[in-house]
CSV table of C-alpha atoms in Angstrom, one decimal:
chain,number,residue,atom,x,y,z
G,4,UNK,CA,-3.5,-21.1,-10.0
G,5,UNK,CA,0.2,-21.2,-9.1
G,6,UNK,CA,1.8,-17.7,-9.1
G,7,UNK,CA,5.9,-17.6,-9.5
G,8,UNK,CA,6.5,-14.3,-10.4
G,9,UNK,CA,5.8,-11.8,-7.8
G,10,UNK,CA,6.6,-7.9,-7.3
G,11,UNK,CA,10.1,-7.4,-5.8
G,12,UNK,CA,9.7,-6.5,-1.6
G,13,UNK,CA,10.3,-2.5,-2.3
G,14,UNK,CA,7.8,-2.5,-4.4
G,15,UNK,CA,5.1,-4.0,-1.8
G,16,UNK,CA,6.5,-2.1,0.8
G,17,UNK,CA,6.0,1.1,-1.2
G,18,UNK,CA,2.4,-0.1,-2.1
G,19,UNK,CA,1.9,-0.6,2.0
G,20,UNK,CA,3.0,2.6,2.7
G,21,UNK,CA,1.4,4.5,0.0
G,22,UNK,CA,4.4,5.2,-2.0
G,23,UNK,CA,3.3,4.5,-5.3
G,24,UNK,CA,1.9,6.1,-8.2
G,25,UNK,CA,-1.7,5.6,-8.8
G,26,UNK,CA,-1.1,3.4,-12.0
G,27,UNK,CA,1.4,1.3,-10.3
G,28,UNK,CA,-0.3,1.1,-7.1
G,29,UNK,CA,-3.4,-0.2,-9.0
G,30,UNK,CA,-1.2,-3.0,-11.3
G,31,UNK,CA,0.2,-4.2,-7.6
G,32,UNK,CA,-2.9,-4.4,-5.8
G,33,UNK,CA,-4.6,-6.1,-8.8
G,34,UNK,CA,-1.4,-8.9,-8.2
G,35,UNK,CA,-2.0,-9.0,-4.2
G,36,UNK,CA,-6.0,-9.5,-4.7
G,37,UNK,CA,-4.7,-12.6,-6.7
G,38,UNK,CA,-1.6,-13.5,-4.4
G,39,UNK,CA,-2.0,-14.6,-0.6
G,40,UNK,CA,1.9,-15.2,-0.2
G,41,UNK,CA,2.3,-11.5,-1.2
G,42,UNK,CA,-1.2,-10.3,0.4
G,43,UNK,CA,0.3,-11.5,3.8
G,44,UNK,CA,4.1,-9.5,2.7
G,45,UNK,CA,1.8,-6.5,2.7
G,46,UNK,CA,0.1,-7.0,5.5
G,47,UNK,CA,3.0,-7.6,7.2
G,48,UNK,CA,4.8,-4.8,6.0
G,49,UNK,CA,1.8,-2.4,7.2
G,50,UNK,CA,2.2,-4.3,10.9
G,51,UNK,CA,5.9,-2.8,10.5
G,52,UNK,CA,4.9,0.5,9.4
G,53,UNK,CA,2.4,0.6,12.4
G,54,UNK,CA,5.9,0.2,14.5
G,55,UNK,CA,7.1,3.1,12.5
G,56,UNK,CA,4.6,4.9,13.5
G,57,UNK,CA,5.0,4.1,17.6
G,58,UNK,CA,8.4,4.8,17.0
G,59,UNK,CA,7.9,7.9,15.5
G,60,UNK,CA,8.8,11.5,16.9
G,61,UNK,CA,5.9,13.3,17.9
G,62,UNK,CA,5.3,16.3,16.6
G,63,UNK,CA,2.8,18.9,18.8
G,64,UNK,CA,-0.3,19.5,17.4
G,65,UNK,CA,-2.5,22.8,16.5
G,66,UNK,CA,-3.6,23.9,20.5
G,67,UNK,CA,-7.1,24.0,19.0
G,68,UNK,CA,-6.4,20.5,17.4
G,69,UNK,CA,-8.7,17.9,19.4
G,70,UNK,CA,-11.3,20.6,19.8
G,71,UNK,CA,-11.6,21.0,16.3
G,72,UNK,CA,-11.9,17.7,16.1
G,73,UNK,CA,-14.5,17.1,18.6
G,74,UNK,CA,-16.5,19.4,17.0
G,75,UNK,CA,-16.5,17.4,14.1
G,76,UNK,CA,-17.3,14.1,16.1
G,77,UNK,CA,-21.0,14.5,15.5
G,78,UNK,CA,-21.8,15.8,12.0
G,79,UNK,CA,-23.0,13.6,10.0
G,80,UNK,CA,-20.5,12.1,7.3
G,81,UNK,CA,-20.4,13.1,4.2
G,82,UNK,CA,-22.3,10.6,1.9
G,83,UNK,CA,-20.0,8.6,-0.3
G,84,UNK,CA,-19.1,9.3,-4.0
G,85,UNK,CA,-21.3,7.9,-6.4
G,86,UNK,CA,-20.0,4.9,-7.9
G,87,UNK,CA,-19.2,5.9,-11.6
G,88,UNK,CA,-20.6,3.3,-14.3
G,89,UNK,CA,-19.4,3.0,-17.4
G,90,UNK,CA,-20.6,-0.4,-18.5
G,91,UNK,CA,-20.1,1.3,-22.0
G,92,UNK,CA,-16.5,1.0,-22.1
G,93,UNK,CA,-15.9,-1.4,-19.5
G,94,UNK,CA,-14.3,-4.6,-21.5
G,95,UNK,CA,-16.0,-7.7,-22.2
G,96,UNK,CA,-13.9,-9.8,-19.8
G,97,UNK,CA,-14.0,-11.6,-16.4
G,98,UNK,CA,-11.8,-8.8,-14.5
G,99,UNK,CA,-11.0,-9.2,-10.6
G,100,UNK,CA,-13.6,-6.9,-8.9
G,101,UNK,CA,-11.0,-3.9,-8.8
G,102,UNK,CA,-10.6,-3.8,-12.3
G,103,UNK,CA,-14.2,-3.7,-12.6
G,104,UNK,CA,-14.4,-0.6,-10.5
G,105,UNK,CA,-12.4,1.5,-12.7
G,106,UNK,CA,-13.1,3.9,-15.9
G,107,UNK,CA,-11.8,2.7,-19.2
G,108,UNK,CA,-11.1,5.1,-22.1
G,109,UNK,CA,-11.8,3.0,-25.8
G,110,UNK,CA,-9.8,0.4,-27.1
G,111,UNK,CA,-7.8,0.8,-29.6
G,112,UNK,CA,-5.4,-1.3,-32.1
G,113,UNK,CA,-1.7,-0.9,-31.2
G,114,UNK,CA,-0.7,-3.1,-33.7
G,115,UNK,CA,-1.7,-6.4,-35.7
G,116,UNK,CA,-2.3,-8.6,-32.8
G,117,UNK,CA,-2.4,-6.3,-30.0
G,118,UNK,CA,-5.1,-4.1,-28.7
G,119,UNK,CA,-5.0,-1.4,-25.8
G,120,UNK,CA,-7.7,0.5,-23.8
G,121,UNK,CA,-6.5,3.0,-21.4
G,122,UNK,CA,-7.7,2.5,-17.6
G,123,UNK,CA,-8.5,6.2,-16.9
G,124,UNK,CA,-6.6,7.4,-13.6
G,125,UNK,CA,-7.1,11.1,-13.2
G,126,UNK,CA,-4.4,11.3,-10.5
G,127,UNK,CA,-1.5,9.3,-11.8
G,128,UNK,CA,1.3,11.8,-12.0
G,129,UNK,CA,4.1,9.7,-14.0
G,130,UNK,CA,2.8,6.2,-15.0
G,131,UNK,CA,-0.4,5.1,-16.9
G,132,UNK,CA,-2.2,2.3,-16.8
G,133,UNK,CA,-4.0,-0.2,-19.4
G,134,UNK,CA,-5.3,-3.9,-20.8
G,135,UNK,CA,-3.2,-5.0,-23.3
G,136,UNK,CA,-4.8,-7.8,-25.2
G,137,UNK,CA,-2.2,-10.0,-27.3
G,138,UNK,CA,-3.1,-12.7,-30.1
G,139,UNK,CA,-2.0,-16.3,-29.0
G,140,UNK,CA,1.6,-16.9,-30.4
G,141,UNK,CA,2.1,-13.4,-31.2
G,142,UNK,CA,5.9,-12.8,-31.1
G,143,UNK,CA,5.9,-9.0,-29.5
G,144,UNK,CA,8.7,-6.2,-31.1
G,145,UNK,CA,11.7,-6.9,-28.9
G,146,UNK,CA,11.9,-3.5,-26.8
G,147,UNK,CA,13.7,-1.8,-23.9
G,148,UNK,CA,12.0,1.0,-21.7
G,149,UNK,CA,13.0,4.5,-20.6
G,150,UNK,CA,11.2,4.1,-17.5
G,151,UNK,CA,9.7,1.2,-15.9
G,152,UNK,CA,7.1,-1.4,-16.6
G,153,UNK,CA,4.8,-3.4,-14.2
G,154,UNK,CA,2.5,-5.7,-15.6
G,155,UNK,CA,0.5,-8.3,-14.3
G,156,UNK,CA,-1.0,-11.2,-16.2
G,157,UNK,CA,-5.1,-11.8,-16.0
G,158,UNK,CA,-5.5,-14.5,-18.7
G,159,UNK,CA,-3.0,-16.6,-21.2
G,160,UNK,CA,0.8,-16.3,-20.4
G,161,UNK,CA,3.6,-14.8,-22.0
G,162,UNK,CA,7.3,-16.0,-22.1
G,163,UNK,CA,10.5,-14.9,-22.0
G,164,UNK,CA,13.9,-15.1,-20.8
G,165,UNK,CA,12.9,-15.2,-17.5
G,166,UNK,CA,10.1,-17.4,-17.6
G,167,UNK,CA,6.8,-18.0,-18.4
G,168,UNK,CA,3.9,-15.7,-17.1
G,169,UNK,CA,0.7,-16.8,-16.4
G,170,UNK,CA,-2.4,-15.4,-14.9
G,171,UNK,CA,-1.2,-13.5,-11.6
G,172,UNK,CA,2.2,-13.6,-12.6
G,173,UNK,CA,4.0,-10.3,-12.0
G,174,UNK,CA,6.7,-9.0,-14.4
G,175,UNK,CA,8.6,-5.9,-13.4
G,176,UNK,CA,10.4,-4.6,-16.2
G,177,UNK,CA,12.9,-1.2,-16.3
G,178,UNK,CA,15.4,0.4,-18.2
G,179,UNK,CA,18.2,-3.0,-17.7
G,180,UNK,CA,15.6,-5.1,-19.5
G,181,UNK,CA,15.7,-5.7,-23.0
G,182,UNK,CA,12.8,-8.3,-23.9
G,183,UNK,CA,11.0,-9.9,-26.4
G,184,UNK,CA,8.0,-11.8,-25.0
G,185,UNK,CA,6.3,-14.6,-27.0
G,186,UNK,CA,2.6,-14.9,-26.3
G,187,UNK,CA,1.5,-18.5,-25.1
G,188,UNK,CA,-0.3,-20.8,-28.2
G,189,UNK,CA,-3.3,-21.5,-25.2
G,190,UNK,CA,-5.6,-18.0,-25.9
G,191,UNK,CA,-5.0,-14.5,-26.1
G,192,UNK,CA,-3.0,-12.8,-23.5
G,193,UNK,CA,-4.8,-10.5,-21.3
G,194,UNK,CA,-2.5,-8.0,-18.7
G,195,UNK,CA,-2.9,-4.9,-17.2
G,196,UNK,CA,0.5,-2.9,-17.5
G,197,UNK,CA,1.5,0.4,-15.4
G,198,UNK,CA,4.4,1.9,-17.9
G,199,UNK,CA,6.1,5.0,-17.0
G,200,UNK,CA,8.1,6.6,-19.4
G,201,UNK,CA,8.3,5.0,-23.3
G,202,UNK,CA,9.0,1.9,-24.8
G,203,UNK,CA,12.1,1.5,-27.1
G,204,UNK,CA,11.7,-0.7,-29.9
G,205,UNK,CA,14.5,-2.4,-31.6
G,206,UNK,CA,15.3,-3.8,-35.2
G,207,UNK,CA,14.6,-2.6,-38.3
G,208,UNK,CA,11.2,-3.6,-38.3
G,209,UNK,CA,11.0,-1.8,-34.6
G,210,UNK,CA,11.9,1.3,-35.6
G,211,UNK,CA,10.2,1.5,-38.6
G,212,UNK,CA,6.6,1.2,-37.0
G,213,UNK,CA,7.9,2.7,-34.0
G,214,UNK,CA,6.0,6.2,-34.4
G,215,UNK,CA,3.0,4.3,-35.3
G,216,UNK,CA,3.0,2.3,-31.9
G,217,UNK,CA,1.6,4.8,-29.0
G,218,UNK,CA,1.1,2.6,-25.4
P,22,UNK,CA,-17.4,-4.1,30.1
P,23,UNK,CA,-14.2,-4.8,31.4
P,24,UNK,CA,-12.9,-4.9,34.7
P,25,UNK,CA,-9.5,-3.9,33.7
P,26,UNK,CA,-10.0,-0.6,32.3
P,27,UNK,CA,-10.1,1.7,34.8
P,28,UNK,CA,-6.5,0.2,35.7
P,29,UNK,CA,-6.2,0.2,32.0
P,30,UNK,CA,-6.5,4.4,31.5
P,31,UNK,CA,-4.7,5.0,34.5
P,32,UNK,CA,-1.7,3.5,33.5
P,33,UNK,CA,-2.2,5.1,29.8
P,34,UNK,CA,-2.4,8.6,31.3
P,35,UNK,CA,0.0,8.8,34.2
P,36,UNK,CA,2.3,8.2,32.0
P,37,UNK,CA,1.4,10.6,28.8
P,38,UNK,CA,4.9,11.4,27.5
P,39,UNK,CA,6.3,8.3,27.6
P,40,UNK,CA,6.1,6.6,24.2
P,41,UNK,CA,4.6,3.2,24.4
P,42,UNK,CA,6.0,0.3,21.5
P,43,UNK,CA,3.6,-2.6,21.7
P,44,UNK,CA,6.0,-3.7,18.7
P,45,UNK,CA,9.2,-4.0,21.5
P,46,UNK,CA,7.2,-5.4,24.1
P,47,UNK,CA,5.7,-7.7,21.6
P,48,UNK,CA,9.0,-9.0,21.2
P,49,UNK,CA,10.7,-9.2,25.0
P,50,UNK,CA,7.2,-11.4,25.8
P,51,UNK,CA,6.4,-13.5,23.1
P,52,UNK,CA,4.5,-15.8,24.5
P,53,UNK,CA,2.1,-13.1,26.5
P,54,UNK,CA,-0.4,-10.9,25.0
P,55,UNK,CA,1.2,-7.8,24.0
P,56,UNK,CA,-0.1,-5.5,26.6
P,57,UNK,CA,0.2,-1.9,25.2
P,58,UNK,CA,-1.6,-3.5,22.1
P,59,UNK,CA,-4.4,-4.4,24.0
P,60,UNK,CA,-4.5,-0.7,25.6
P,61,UNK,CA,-4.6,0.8,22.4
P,62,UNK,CA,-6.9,-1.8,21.0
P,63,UNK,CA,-9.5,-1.5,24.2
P,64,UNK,CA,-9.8,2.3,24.0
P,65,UNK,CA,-10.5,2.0,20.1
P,66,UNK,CA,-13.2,-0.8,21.4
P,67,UNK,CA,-14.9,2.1,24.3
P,68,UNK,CA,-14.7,4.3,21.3
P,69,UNK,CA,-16.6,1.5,19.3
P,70,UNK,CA,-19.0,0.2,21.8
P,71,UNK,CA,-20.3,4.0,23.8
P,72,UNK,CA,-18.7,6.9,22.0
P,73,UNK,CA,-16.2,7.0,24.9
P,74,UNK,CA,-14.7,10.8,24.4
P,75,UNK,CA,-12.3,9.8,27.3
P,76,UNK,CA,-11.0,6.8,25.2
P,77,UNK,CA,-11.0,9.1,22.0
P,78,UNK,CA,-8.4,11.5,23.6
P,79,UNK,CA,-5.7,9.2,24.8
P,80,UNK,CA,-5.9,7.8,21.1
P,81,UNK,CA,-6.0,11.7,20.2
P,82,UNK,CA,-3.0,12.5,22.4
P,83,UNK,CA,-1.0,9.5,21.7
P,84,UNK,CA,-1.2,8.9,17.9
P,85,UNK,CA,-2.8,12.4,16.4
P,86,UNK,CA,1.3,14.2,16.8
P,87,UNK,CA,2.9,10.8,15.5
P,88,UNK,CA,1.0,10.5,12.3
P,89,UNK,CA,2.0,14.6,12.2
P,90,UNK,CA,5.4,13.4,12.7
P,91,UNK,CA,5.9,10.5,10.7
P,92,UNK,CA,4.1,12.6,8.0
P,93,UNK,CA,6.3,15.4,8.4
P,94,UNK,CA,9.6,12.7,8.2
P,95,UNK,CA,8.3,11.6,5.2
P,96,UNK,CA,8.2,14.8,3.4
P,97,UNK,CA,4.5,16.2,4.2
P,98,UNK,CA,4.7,19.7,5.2
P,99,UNK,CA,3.8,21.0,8.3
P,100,UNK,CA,0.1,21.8,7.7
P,101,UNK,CA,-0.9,19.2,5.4
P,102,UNK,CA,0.6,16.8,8.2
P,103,UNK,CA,-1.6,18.7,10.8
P,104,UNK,CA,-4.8,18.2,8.6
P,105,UNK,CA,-4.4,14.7,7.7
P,106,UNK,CA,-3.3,13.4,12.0
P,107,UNK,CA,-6.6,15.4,12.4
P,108,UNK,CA,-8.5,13.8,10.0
P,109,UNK,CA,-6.7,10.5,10.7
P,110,UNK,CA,-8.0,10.6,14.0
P,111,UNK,CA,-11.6,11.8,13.1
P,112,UNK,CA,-11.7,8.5,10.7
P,113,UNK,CA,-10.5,6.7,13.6
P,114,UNK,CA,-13.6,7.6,15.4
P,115,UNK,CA,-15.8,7.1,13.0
P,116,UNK,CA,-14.5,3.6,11.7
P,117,UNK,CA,-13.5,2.2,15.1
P,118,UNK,CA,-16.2,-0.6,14.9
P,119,UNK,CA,-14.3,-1.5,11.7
P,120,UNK,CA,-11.3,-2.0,13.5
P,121,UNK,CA,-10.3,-5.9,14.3
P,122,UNK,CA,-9.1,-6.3,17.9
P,123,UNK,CA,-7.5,-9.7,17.1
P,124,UNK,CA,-5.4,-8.5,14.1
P,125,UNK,CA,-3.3,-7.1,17.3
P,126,UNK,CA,-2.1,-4.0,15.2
P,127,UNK,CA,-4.1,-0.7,16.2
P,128,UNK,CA,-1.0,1.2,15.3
P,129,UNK,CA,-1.0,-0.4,12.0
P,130,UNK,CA,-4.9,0.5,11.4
P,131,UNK,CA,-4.3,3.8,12.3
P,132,UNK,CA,-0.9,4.0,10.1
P,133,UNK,CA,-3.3,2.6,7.1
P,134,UNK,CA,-6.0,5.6,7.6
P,135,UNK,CA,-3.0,7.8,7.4
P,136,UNK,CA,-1.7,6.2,4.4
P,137,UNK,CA,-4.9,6.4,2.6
P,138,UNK,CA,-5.5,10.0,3.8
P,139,UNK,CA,-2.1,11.2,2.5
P,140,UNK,CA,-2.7,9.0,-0.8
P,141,UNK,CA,-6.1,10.8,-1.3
P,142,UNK,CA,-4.2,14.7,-0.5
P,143,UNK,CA,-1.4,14.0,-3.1
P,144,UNK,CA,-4.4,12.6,-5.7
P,145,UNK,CA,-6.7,15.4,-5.1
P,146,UNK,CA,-3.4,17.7,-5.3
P,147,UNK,CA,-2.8,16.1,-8.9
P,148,UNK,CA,-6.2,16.7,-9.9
P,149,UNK,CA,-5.8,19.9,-8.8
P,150,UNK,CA,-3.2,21.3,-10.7
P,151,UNK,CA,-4.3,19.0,-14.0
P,152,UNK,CA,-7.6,21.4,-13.2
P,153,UNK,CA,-5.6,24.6,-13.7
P,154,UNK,CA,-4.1,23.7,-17.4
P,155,UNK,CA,-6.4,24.8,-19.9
P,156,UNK,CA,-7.2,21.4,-21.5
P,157,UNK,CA,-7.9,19.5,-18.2
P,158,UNK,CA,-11.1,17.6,-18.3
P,159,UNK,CA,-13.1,17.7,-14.8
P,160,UNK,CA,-12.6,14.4,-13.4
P,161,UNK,CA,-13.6,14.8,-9.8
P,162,UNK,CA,-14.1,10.8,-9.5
P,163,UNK,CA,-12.0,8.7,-7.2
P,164,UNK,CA,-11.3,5.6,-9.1
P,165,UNK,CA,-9.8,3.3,-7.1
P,166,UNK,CA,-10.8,3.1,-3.2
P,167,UNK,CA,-7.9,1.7,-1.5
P,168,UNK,CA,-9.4,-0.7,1.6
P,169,UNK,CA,-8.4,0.5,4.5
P,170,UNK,CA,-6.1,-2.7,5.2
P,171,UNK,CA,-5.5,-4.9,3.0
P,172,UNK,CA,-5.9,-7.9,5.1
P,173,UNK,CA,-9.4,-8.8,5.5
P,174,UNK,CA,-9.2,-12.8,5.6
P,175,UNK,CA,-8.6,-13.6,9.5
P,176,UNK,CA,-6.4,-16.5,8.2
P,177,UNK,CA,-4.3,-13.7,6.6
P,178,UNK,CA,-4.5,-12.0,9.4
P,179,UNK,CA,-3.0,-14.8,12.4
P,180,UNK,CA,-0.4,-15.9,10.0
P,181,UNK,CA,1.4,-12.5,9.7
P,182,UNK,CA,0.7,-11.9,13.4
P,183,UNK,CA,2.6,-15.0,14.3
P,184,UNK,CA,5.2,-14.4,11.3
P,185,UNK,CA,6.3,-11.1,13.2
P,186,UNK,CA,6.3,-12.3,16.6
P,187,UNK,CA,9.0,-15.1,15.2
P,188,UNK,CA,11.0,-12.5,13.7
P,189,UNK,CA,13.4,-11.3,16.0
P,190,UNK,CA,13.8,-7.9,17.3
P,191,UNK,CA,17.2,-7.5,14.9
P,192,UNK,CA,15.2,-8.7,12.2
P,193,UNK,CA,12.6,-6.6,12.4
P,194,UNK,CA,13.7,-3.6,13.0
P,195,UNK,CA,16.3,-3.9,10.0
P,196,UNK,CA,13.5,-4.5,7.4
P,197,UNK,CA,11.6,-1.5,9.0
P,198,UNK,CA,14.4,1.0,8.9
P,199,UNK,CA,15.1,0.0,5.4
P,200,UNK,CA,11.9,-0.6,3.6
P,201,UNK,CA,9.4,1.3,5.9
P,202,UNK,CA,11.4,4.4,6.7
P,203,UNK,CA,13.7,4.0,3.7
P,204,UNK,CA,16.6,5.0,6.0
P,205,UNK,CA,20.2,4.7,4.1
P,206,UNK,CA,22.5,1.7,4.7
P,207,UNK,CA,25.0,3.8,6.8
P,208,UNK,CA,22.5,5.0,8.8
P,209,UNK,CA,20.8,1.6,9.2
P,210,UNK,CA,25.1,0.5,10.2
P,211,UNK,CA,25.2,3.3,12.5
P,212,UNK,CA,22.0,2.2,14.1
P,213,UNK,CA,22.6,-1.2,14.7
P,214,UNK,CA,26.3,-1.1,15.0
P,215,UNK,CA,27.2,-3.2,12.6
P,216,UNK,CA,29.7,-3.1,9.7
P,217,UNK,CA,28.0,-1.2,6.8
P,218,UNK,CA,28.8,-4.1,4.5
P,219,UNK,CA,26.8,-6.6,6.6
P,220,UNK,CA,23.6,-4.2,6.5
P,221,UNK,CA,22.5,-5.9,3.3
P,222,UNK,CA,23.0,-9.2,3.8
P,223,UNK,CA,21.3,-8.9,7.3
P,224,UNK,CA,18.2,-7.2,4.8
P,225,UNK,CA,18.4,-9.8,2.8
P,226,UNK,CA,18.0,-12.7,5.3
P,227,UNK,CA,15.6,-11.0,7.1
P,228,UNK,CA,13.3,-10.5,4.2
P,229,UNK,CA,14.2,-14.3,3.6
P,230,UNK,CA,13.1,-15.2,7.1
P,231,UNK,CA,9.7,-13.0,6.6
P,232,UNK,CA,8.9,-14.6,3.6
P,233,UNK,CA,8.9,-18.2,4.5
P,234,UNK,CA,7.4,-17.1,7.8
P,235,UNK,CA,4.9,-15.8,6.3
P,236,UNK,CA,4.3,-19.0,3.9
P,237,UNK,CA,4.2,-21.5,7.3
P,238,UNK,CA,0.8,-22.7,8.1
P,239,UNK,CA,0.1,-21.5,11.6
C-alpha cells in the first residue's frame, strides 16, 4: 500500500498532544495505524513535547500532594471498563482494529449510491464521525464545507483535483475547498470522515436535494 | 542492580531545583548516552523492578509541578492541573514496567500519561454536561482507548530517536515552540533572535529536515 496523502504536520502535532476533537482524533489515528512515515512524525512530535515538558515552568504542588499520592500507591486499581460489543451494528467490513473497537449507530442511505452509519462518540464536542460507503464511479454532488473535513480512505479511492485517494490516503478538506470527488471504477469506496460543521452543496441539482442529504 | 545508582540519586537530589533537559544535553553530546535521560529512565526502572518509594519521589518532585505547569500554560485551571500531575504520577507508578528504557524519552512517556489524562477530563467533562440536558442518553462508555504512546514497534522507536538527535538544537527547538507549545511567530522571533519573517521559513525547513529524517533507514 503506498500512501501519498498524509495529514498536514499541525494536525499530528495536535493529535500528539491531545489537541483534537474526539472525531478528528479518531480519523487521524485510524491514518497513523496505517502510516509508518507519519506514525514516526508523531512519535517524534511526542519526544518534542516530552522537551516541553522539561522545559516547562514548574508549578508547586498541593503540600499534601505526594502524600495523597502515596496513599493511593497500594489500592488496588480499579478494574477496566468493560469492552462494549455491539457486533449488531458493527459493519460487515475488514476495519483496522480501532475501528472495530468503536460503537456504530445504523446505517443509513444518504443518497443513491452513498450510505452512512454514524460511529457513536459520546464526547466529541464539535465534529462527528462516520463510514461513508460510495458506489464505484459514483460522481459525488460538488460541495464546499462550513467547517472542516478529515477523511481517510479504507477501501476503493476517490479522485479529485488533487489527486487520487486510495486506502490510507488522507484528505483534509475546509472551508477554501470546493470539490467534487469521482469515486474510483475498482469497488465501492469505503472512508471514515470526521466533518465539523455542514456541507454546502452546489448546482441546481445540489440544492435541490440539499435538505434531503443529512451527513 | 546497578552500581551507579547511589551516585545516580545523589546527583538527582543535591541538586533539586535545578531543572534538568536531557533534550539540551542530548544535543551538546550526541554521540554519548544522554545522561539525565538515563536518570530519569533508571529511577522509573527502581520504581519498576522493587516499588522503590525513594525513586518514586524524585520522579514525584521533578515531573508532578511540570505536568501542573505545562497543564496550567495550556489552559487547564489550577485544580484540574493539580489532579491530573497527581494522577499522572500515580499512572506512572503503576505502569512503570510498561515504560521502554531504550525509547530514551521518560519525559515523553510521562508527557503522553498526561495527554491521555487531560484528554479523558475534557471527555468525561463533555459527557458531563451532555448528562445535564434533558434528552442526553447515558453513555458512560469510553470508546476509543488512546495507547499510551503511539510507538510500539522498536523499529519506530530507534528511527525517531536518531531522527531527533540529527536535528539540531535550532531546529528543534523552532518546531517545539511552534507546534508543541503553539507559541506565536513574534514570540518564536523574539526567542531566537531572528527576523520575524525568517521564523517561517526556518519552520518550514525544519519540519522538512524532520521528515526525511525520519524516512532514513537507521
Amino acid at each position: 500500500m503506498t500512501i501519498s496523502h498524509h495529514p498536514p504536520d499541525e494536525l499530528i502535532a495536535d493529535f500528539a498532544t491531545g489537541r483534537l476533537d474526539e472525531a478528528n482524533h479518531l480519523v487521524v489515528a485510524v491514518h497513523l495505524t496505517q502510516c509508518p512515515a507519519c506514525r514516526r512524525f508523531a512519535g517524534a512530535m511526542e519526544h518534542l513535547a516530552g522537551a516541553a515538558l522539561e522545559a516547562s515552568e514548574p508549578v508547586s504542588m498541593r503540600a499534601d500532594a505526594f502524600e495523597a499520592v502515596l496513599a493511593k500507591l497500594d489500592q488496588p486499581q480499579p478494574a477496566p471498563r468493560a469492552e462494549v460489543s455491539s457486533p449488531s451494528t458493527l459493519p460487515d467490513e475488514d476495519l483496522p482494529e480501532i475501528l472495530r473497537r468503536c460503537r456504530f449507530g445504523k446505517q443509513r442511505r444518504v443518497a443513491p449510491g452513498l450510505k452512512m452509519q454514524p460511529i457513536i462518540l459520546p464526547s466529541a464536542s464539535q465534529s462527528r464521525a462516520f463510514l461513508l460507503w460510495s458506489a464505484p464511479g459514483a460522481r459525488m454532488l460538488q460541495h464546499s464545507h462550513s467547517g472542516t473535513e478529515l477523511t481517510c480512505v479504507l477501501k476503493g479511492s476517490f479522485s479529485h483535483e488533487a489527486g487520487r485517494y486510495g486506502p490510507g490516503d488522507f484528505d483534509f478538506g475546509d472551508g477554501e475547498v470546493d470539490h467534487q470527488p469521482v469515486v474510483g471504477p475498482e469497488e465501492p469506496c469505503l472512508c471514515v470522515v470526521a466533518m465539523t460543521g455542514d456541507l454546502e452543496l452546489h448546482g441546481l441539482l445540489g440544492r435541490m436535494i440539499s435538505p434531503f442529504v443529512r451527513l | 542492580m546497578n552500581a551507579g545508582l547511589p551516585v545516580l540519586s545523589r546527583s538527582v537530589r543535591s541538586k533539586p531545583s535545578v531543572p534538568v533537559r536531557p533534550w539540551i544535553r542530548l544535543q551538546r553530546t550526541p554521540f554519548e548516552r544522554p545522561k539525565a535521560t538515563v536518570e530519569w529512565a533508571e529511577l522509573i526502572g527502581r520504581v519498576a523492578a522493587h516499588g522503590d518509594r525513594d525513586a518514586f519521589r524524585l520522579l514525584f518532585e521533578h515531573f508532578a509541578p511540570r505536568v501542573k505547569g505545562l497543564l496550567m500554560k495550556i489552559g487547564t485551571d489550577r485544580e484540574t492541573a493539580e489532579e491530573i500531575a497527581q494522577n499522572t504520577l500515580l499512572a506512572v507508578w503503576r505502569k512503570a514496567a510498561q515504560f521502554d528504557p531504550s525509547s530514551g524519552g521518560a519525559a515523553a512517556w510521562i508527557f503522553t500519561i498526561a495527554r491521555n489524562l487531560r484528554i479523558d477530563a475534557a471527555r468525561r467533562a463533555m459527557r458531563q454536561a451532555r448528562a445535564d440536558q434533558p434528552d442526553a442518553v447515558d453513555d458512560a462508555d469510553d470508546i476509543v482507548e488512546s495507547p499510551e504512546m503511539l510507538m510500539t514497534r522498536s523499529e519506530d522507536v530507534s528511527r525517531v530517536a536518531a531522527a531527533l538527535l540529527r536535528l539540531s538544537d535550532e531546529q528543534s527547538k523552532v518546531v517545539r515552540m511552534s507546534f508543541i507549545e503553539e507559541r506565536p511567530h513574534a514570540e518564536i522571533a523574539e526567542v531566537l533572535g531572528i527576523p520575524l519573517g525568517t521564523v517561517k521559513s526556518r519552520i518550514r525547513l525544519a519540519m522538512n529536515r524532520l521528515r526525511d529524517l525520519l524516512d532514513e533507514p537507521t
